[in-house]
Coordinates of C-alpha atoms in Angstrom, one line a residue:
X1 CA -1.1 29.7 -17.1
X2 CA -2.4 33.1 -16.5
X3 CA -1.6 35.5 -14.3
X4 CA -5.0 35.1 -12.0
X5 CA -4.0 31.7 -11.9
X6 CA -0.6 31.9 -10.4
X7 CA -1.7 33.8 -7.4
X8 CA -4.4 30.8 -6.4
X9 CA -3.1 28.0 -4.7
X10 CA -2.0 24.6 -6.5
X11 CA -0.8 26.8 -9.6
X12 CA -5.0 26.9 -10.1
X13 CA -5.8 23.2 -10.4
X14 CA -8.6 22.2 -9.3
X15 CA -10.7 18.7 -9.8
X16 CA -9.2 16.4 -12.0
X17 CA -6.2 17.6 -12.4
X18 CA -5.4 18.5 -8.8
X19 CA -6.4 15.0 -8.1
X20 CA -3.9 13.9 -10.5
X21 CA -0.9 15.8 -9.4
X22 CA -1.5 14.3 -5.9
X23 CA -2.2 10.8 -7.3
X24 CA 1.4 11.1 -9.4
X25 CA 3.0 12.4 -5.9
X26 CA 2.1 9.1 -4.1
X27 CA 2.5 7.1 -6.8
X28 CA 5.8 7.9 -7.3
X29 CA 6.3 6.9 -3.9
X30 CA 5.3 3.7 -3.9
X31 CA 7.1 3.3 -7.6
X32 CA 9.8 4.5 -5.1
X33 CA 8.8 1.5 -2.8
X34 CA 8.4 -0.8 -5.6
X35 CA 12.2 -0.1 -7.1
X36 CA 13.8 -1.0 -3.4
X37 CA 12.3 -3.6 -3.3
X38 CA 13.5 -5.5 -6.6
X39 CA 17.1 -3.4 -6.5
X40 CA 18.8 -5.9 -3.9
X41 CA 17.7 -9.3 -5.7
X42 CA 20.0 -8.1 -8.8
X43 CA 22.3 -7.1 -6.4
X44 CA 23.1 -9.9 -3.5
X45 CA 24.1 -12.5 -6.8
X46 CA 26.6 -9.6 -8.3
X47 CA 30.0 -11.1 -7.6
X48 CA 31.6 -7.7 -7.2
X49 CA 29.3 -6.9 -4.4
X50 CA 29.5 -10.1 -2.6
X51 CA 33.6 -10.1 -3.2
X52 CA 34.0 -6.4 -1.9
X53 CA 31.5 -6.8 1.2
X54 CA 32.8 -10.2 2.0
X55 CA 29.7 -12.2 1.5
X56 CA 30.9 -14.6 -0.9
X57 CA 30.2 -18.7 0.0
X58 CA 28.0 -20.4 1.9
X59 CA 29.1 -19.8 5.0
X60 CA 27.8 -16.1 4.7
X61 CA 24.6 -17.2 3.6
X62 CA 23.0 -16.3 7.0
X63 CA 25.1 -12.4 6.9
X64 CA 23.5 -12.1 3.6
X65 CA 20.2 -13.0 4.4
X66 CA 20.3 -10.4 6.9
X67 CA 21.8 -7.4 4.5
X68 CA 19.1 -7.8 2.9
X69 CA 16.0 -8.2 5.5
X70 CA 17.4 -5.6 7.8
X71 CA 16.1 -3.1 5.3
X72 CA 12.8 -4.4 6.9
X73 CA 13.7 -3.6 10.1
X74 CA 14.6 -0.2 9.1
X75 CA 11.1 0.3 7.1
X76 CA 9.2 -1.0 10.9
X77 CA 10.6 1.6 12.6
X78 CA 9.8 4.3 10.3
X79 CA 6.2 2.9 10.8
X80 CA 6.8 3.2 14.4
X81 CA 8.0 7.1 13.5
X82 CA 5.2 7.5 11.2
X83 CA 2.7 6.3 13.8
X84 CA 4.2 8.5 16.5
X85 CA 4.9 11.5 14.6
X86 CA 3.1 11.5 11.4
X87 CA -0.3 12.3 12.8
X88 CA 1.5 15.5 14.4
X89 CA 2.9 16.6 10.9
X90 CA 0.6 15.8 8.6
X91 CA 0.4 13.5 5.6
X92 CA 2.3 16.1 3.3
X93 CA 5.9 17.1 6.0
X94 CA 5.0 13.2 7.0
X95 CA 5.9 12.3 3.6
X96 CA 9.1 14.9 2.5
X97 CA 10.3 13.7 6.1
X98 CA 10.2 10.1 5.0
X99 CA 12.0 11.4 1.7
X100 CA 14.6 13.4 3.1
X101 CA 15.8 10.2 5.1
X102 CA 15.7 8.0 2.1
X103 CA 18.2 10.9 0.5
X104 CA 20.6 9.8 3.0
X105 CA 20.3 6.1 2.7
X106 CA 20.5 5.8 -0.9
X107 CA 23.6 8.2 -0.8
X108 CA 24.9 5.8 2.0
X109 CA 24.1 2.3 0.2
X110 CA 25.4 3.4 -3.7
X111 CA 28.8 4.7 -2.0
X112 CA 29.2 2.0 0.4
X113 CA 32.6 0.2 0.5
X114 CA 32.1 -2.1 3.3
X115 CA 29.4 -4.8 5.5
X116 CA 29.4 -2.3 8.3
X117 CA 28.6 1.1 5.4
X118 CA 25.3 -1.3 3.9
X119 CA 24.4 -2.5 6.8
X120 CA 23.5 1.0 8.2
X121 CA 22.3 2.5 4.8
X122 CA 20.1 0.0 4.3
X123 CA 18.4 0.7 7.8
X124 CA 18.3 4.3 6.9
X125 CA 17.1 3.5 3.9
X126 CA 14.2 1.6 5.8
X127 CA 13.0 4.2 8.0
X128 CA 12.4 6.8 5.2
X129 CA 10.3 4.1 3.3
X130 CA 8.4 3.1 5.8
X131 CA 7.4 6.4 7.0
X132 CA 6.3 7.2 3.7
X133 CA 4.8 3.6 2.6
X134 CA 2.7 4.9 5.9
X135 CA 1.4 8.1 5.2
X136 CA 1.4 8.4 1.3
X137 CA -1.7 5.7 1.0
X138 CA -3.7 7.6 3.8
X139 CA -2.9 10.7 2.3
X140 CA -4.2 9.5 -1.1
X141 CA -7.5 7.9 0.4
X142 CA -8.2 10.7 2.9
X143 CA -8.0 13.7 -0.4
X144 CA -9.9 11.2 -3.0
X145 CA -12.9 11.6 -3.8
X146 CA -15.4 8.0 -3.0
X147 CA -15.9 6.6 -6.7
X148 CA -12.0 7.2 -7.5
X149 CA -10.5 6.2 -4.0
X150 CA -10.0 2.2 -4.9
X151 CA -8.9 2.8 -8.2
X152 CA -5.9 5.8 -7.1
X153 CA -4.5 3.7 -4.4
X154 CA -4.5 0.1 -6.3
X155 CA -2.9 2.2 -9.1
X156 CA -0.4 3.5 -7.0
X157 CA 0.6 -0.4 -6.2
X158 CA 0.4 -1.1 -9.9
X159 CA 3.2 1.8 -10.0
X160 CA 5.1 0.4 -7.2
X161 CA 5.3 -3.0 -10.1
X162 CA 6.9 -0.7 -12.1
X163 CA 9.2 0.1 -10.1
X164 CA 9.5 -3.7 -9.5
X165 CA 9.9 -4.2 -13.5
X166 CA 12.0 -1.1 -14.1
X167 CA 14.8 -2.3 -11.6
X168 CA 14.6 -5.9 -13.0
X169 CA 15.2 -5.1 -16.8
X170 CA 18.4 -3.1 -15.3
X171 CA 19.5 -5.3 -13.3
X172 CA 19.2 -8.2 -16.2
X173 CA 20.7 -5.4 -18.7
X174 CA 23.5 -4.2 -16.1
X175 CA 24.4 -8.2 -15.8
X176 CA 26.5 -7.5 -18.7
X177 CA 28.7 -5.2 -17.1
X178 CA 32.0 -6.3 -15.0
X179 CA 32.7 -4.1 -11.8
X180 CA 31.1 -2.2 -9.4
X181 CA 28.9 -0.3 -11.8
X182 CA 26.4 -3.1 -12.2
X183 CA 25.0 -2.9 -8.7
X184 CA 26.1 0.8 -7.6
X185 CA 24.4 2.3 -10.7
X186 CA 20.9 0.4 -10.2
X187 CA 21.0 1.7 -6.7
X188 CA 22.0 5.2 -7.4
X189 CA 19.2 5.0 -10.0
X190 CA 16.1 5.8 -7.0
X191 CA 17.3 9.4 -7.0
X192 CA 15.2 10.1 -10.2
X193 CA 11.9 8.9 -7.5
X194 CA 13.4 11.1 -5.1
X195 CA 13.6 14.2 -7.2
X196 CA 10.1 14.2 -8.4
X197 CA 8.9 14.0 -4.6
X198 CA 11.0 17.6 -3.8
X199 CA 10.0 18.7 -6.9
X200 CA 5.7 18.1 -6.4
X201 CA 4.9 17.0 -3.1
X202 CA 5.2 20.5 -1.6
X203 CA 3.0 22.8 -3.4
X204 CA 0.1 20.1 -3.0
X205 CA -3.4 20.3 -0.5
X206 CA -3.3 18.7 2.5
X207 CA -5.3 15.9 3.8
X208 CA -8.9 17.9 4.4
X209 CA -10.0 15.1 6.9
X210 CA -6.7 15.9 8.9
X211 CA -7.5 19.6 9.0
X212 CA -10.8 19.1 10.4
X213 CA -8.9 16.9 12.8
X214 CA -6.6 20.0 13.9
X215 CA -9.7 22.3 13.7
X216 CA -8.1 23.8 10.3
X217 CA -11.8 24.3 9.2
X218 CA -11.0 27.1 6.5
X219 CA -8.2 25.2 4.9
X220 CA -10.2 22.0 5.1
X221 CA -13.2 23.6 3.3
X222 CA -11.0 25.1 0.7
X223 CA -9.4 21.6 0.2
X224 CA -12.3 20.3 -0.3
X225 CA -13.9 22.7 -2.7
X226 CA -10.7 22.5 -4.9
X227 CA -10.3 18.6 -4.7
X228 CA -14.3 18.4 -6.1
X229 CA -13.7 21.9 -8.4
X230 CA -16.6 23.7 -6.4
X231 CA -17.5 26.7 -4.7
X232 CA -16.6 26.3 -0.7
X233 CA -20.2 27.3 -0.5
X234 CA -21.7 24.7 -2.6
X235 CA -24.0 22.3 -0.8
X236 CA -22.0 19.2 -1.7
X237 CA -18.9 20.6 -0.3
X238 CA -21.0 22.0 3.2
X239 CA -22.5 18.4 3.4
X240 CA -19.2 16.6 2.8
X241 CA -17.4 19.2 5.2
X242 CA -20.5 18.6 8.2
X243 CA -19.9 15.1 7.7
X244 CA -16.5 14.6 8.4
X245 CA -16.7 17.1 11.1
X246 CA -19.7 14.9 12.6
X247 CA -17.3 11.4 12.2
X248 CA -14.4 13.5 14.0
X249 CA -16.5 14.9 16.8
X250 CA -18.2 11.0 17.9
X251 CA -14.3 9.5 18.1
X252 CA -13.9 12.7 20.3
X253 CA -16.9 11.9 22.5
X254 CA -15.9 8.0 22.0
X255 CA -12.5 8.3 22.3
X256 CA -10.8 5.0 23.8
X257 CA -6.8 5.3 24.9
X258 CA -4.5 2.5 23.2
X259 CA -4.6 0.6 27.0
X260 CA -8.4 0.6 26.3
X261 CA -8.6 -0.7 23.2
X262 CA -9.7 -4.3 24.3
X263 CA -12.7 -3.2 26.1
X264 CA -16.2 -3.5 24.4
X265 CA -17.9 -0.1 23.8
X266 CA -21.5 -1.0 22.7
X267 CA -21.8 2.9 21.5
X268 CA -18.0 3.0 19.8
X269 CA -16.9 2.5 15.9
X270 CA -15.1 -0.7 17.4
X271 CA -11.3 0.7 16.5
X272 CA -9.7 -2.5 17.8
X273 CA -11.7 -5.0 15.6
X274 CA -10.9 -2.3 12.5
X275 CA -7.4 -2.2 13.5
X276 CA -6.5 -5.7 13.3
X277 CA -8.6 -6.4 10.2
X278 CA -6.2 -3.9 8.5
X279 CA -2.8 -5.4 10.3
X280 CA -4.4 -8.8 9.2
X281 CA -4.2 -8.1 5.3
X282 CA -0.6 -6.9 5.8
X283 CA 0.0 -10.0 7.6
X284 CA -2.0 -12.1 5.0
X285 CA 0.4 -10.2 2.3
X286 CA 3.4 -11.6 4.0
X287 CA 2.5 -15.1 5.4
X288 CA 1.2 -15.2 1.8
X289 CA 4.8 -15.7 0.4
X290 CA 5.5 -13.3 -1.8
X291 CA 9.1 -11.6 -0.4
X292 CA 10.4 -15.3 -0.3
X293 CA 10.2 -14.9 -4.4
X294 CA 10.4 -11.2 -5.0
X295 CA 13.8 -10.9 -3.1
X296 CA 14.9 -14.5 -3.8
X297 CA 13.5 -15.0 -7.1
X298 CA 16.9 -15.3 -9.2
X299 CA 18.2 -17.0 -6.1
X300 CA 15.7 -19.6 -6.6
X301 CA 15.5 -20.1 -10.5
X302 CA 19.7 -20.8 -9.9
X303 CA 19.5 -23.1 -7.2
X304 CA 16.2 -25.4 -7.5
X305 CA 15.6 -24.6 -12.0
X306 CA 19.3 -24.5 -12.3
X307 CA 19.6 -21.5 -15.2
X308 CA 22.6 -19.3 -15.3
X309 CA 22.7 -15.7 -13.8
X310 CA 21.7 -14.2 -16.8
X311 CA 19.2 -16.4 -17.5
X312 CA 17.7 -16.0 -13.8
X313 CA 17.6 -12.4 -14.4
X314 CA 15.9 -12.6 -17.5
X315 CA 13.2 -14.8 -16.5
X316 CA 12.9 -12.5 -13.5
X317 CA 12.5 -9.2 -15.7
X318 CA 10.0 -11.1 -18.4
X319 CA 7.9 -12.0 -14.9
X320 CA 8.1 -8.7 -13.8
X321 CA 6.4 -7.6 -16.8
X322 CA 3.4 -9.7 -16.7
X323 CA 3.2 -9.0 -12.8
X324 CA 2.9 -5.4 -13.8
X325 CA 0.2 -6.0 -16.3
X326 CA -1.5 -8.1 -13.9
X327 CA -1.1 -5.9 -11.1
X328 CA -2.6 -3.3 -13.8
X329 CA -6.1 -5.5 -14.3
X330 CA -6.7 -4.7 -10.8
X331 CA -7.5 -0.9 -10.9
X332 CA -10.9 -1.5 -12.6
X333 CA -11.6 -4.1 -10.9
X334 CA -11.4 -2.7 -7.5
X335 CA -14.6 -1.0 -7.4
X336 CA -16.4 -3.8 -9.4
X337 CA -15.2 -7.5 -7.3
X338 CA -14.7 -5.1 -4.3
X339 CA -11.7 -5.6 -1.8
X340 CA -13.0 -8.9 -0.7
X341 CA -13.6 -10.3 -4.1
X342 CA -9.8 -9.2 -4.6
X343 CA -8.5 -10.6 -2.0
X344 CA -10.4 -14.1 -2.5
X345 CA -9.6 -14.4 -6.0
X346 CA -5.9 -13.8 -5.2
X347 CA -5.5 -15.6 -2.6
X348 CA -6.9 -18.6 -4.4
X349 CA -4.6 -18.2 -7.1
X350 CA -1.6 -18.5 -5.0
X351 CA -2.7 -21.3 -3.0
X352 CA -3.2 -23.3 -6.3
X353 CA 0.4 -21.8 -7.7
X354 CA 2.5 -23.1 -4.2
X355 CA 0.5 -26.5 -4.2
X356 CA 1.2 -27.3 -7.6
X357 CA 5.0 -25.8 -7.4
X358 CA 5.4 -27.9 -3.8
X359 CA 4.4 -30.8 -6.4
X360 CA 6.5 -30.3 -9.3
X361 CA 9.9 -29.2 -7.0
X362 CA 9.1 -32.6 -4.7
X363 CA 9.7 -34.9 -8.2
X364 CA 13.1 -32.9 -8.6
X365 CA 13.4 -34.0 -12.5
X366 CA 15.4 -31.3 -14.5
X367 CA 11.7 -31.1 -16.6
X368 CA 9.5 -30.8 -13.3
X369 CA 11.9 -28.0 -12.1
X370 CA 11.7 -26.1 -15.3
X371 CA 7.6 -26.3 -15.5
X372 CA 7.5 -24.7 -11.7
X373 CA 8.7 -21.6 -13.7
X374 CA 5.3 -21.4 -15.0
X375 CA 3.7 -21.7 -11.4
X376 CA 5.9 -19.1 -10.2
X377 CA 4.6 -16.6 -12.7
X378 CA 1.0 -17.2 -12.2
X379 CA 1.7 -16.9 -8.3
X380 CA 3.3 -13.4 -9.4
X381 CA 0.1 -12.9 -11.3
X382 CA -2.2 -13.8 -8.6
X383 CA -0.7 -12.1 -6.0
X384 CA -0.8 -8.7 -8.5
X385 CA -4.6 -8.7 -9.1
X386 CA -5.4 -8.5 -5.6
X387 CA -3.0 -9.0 -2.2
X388 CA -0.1 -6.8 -4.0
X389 CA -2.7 -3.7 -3.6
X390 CA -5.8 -4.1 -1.2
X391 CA -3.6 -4.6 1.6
X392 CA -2.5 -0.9 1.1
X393 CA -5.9 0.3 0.5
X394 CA -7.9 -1.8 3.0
X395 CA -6.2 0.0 6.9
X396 CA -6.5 3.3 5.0
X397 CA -10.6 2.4 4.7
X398 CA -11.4 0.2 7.3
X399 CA -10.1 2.3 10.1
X400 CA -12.1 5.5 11.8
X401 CA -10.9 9.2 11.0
X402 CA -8.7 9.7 14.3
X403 CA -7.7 6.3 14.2
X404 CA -6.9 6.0 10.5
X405 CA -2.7 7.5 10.5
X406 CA -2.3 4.8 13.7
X407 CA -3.8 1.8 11.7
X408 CA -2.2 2.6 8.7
X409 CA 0.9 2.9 10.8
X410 CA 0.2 -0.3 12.8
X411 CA -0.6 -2.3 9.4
X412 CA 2.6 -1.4 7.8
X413 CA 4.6 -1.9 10.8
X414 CA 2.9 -5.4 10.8
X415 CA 3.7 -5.6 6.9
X416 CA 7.6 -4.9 7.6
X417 CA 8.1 -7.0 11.1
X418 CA 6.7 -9.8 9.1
X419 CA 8.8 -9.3 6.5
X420 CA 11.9 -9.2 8.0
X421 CA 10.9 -12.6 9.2
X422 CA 10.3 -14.1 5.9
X423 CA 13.1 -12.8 4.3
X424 CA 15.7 -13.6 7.3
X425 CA 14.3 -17.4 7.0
X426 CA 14.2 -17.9 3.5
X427 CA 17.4 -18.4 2.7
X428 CA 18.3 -21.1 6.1
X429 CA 14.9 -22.6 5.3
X430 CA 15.7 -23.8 1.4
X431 CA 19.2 -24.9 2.7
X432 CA 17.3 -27.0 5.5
X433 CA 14.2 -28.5 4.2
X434 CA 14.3 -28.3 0.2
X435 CA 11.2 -28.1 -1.6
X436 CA 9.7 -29.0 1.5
X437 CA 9.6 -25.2 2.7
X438 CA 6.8 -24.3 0.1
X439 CA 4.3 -26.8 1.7
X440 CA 4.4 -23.9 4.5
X441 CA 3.0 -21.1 1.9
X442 CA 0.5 -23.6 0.5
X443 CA -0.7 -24.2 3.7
X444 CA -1.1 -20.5 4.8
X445 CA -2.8 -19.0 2.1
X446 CA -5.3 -22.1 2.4
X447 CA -5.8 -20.6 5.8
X448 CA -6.3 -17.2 4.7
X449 CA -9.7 -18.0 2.5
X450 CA -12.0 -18.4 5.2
X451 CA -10.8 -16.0 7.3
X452 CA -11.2 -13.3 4.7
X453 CA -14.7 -14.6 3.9
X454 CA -16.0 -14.5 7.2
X455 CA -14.8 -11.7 9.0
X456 CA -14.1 -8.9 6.1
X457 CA -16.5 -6.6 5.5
X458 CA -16.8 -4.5 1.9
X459 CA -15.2 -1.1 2.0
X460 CA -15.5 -0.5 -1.9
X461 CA -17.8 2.1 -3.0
X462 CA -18.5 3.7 0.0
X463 CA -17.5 6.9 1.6
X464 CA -14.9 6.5 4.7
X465 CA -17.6 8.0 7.2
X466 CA -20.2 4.8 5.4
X467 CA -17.8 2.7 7.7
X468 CA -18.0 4.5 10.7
X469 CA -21.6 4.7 10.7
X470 CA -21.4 0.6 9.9
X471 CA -19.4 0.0 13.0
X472 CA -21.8 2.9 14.9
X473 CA -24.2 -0.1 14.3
X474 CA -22.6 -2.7 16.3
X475 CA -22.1 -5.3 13.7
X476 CA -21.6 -9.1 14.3
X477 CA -18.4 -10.4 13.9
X478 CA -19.1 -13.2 11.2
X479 CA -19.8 -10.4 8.0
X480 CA -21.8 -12.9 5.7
X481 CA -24.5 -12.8 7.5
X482 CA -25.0 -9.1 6.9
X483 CA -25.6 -8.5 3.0
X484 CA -24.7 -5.0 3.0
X485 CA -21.8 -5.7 4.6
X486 CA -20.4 -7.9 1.7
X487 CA -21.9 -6.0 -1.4
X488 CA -19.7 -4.5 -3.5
X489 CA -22.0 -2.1 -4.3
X490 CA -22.5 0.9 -1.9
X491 CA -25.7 0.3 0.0
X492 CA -29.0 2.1 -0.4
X493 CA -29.0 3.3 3.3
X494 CA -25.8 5.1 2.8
X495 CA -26.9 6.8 -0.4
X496 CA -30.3 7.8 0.8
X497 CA -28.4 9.7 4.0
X498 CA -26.1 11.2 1.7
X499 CA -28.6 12.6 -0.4
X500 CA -30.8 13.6 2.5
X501 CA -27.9 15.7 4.0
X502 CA -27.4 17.7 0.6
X503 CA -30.9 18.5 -0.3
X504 CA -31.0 19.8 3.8
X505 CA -27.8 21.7 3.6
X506 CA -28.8 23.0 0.3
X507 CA -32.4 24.1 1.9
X508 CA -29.8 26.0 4.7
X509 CA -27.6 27.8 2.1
X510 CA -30.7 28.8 -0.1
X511 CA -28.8 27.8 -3.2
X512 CA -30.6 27.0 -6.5
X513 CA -27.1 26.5 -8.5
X514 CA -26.9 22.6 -6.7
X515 CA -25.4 21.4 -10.2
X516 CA -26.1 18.1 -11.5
X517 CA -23.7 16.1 -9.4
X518 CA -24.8 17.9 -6.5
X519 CA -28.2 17.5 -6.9
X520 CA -28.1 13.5 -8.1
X521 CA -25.5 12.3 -5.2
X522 CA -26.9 8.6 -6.2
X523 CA -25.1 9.1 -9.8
X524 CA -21.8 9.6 -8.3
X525 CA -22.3 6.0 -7.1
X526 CA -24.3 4.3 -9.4
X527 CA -21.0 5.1 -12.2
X528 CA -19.3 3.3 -9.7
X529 CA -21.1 0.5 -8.8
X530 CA -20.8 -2.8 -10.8

């Protein structure tokens, strides 16, 4: 790197590979995210942990159950934080906030020598990743640029399965090992994550759309112009800039407090009909059933399959694995089957896998048991091709610009409350009813179909101030009758505006140096339309 280049912020990157670095940040994170939440399943069947906590028979089922789904309740009140704080720091302090607690948790919960030491560090723990499960996918959305914003943010979920698979394979490798290293080393191990936040997060751009939001118009137009690798003064940038000031300014005029939410405003972006379609695939996610498995899943390969521990925790890393490839399969097809098509798909997939697993547990033969394995990994697989990732993406989209931190916030704080729940039960509801409890999952996600056919709308291939002028049209509830509304493709209205407001803007700044993506806006979506 030259010397020019050093004294230009970002170490000179620009485009692509600014874009990167800030993709790698977040992913990272949820890799991060994706590591917690596979570390305690290797963990809670480690007889040195249970001996030297004192959670060992089944009379401490219940105390165990609750070390490990208090985490949850830590991550929901980091939402809580991130929802009432986060919008006043930004995505970027949001997120080395979020780290910085995390730091101390992970210190807390490798060191711990006692219930009381893991109880608390795994709440600590909780708040930092939920503050930054929070702000990291907003962050990401809000600085991508339309035809790459799907794929960057179902990537980053495909990352958080690595972290999944990662902690798996040394859990199962670890398994080998007598004493306290086997669990303490696995949970020391997120430091690495941790690291490479400190290390890139704070030299990168800030949200543009929450500078326009703090009237940070300079920064935001130099954010802008280095995210795209143009001139401030191209036209593009100028239209893309007057745009997002123009979605900013009507939530000002519109602006409805959080007591008001439930009124109808015929002239609003309907922010309370957003918000809870963005909660709602967080909830889906949940009531979906797959932290009953992903938590529990060597748990419930010993008690209902009957394999060993070792064998439990190499079935779980070998179906981490394919969950990670499957989870990868989504990122190009995110743009191309849209977030609805996503959604449906995977939520068919794991309807069929609890039906037929309810099934084959009910018979209770040692050869019924052992073919539910197979059912298990295609709900894994399911579940990674759509509801692991659009959940994450979809409160990020849906919601307006002022709205967007507090949807995200409210989403995830749905996504962690739920969670808790799930978790907490799990473990009194297999002791209770058997195979019985997965007719409750199979039911669910048979619920969830129509509801995500009627009443989602498409956010793929559209720019996040498409939606607002959507919801500036007063749409009906019931989104199949619309066809633009459930196209996967952007529609032509939004591209023709688009393309109006360049040409204008570039009539207004006299420039004949448009460029080619500049000057054919439709091309940046047609490559991204299926």
């Amino acid at each position: 790197m030259d010397r020019d280049s050093r004294k230009k912020p970002y170490f000179g990157l620009v485009g692509g590979w600014l874009t990167f670095w800030l993709t790698f940040a977040c992913a990272t994170d949820m890799t991060l995210f994706g590591y917690d939440q596979g570390v305690f399943g290797g963990v809670v069947i480690n007889q040195n942990f249970l001996e030297l906590h004192d959670l060992v028979g089944p009379s401490r089922t219940k105390i165990l159950a609750t070390v490990a789904a208090i985490y949850d309740i830590g991550c929901f009140f980091g939402a809580v934080i991130a929802f009432t704080v986060g919008e006043r720091l930004g995505r970027k302090k949001g997120v080395l906030l979020g780290t910085s607690i995390m730091t101390i948790g992970a210190v807390l919960q490798a060191s711990s020598y006692s219930l009381a030491q893991m109880f608390f560090a795994r709440v600590v723990l909780g708040i930092g990743n939920g503050i930054n499960t929070s702000i990291a996918p907003v962050w990401q959305t809000e600085a991508a640029q339309a035809k790459w914003r799907g794929k960057l943010v179902i990537l980053e979920m495909a990352m958080n399965i690595v972290g999944f698979c990662l902690v798996n394979w040394i859990n199962y490798a670890l398994s080998f090992s007598p004493g306290a290293f086997s669990w303490r080393f696995p949970l020391a191990f997120q430091f690495i994550f941790i690291i490479i936040l400190f290390v890139t997060v704070p030299w990168l751009p800030e949200s543009p759309r929450w500078l326009v939001v703090r009237d940070r118009h300079d920064e935001a137009r130099g954010v802008l112009a280095a995210l795209e690798g143009k001139p401030e003064d191209d036209p593009y940038i100028a239209a893309q800039f007057k745009e997002i000031q123009y979605s900013v300014q009507y939530e000002r005029e519109h602006v409805i407090k959080w007591s008001q939410l439930h009124k109808s405003d015929p002239e609003g972006t309907k922010p309370l009909r957003r918000l809870l379609l963005g909660a709602g695939t967080q909830l889906m996610q949940q009531f979906g059933g797959i932290n009953i498995v992903s938590y529990y899943f060597p748990t419930v390969l010993i008690a209902y399959v009957g394999v060993s521990p070792s064998m439990a925790r190499l079935i779980s890393a070998i179906n981490a694995t394919t969950y990670l490839i499957a989870s990868i399969f989504a990122v190009p097809l995110v743009e191309k089957v849209g977030r609805r098509g996503l959604m449906l798909l995977s939520t068919s997939g794991q309807f069929l896998s609890f039906f037929v697993i309810t099934i084959l547990l009910s018979i209770g033969s040692p050869v019924t048991s052992k073919a539910a394995i197979a059912f298990f990994f295609l709900y894994f697989i399911s579940f990674g091709v759509g509801m692991l990732g659009v959940p994450w993406l979809y409160p990020t989209e849906i919601n307006s610009l002022p709205m967007r931190q507090k949807g995200a916030a409210v989403a995830t704080m749905t996504n962690w409350l739920t969670n808790f729940v799930i978790v907490e039960i799990r473990p009194i509801g297999v002791q209770n009813l058997g195979w019985k409890f997965w007719i409750i999952y199979t039911v669910f996600n048979a619920v969830f179909l129509p509801v995500i056919y009627f009443l989602y709308p498409e956010t793929s291939n559209r720019s996040l101030e498409d939606l607002d002028e959507y919801y500036r049209g007063n749409p009906a509830l019931i989104v199949t009758r619309d066809k633009d509304a459930i196209s996967s493709a952007r529609p032509v209205k939004f591209i023709e505006r688009e393309t109006e407001m360049v040409q204008r803007q570039r009539k207004v700044t006299g420039s004949t140096t448009m460029g080619k993506e500049g000057a054919t806006v439709v091309g940046r979506y047609e490559d991204a339309s299926p």
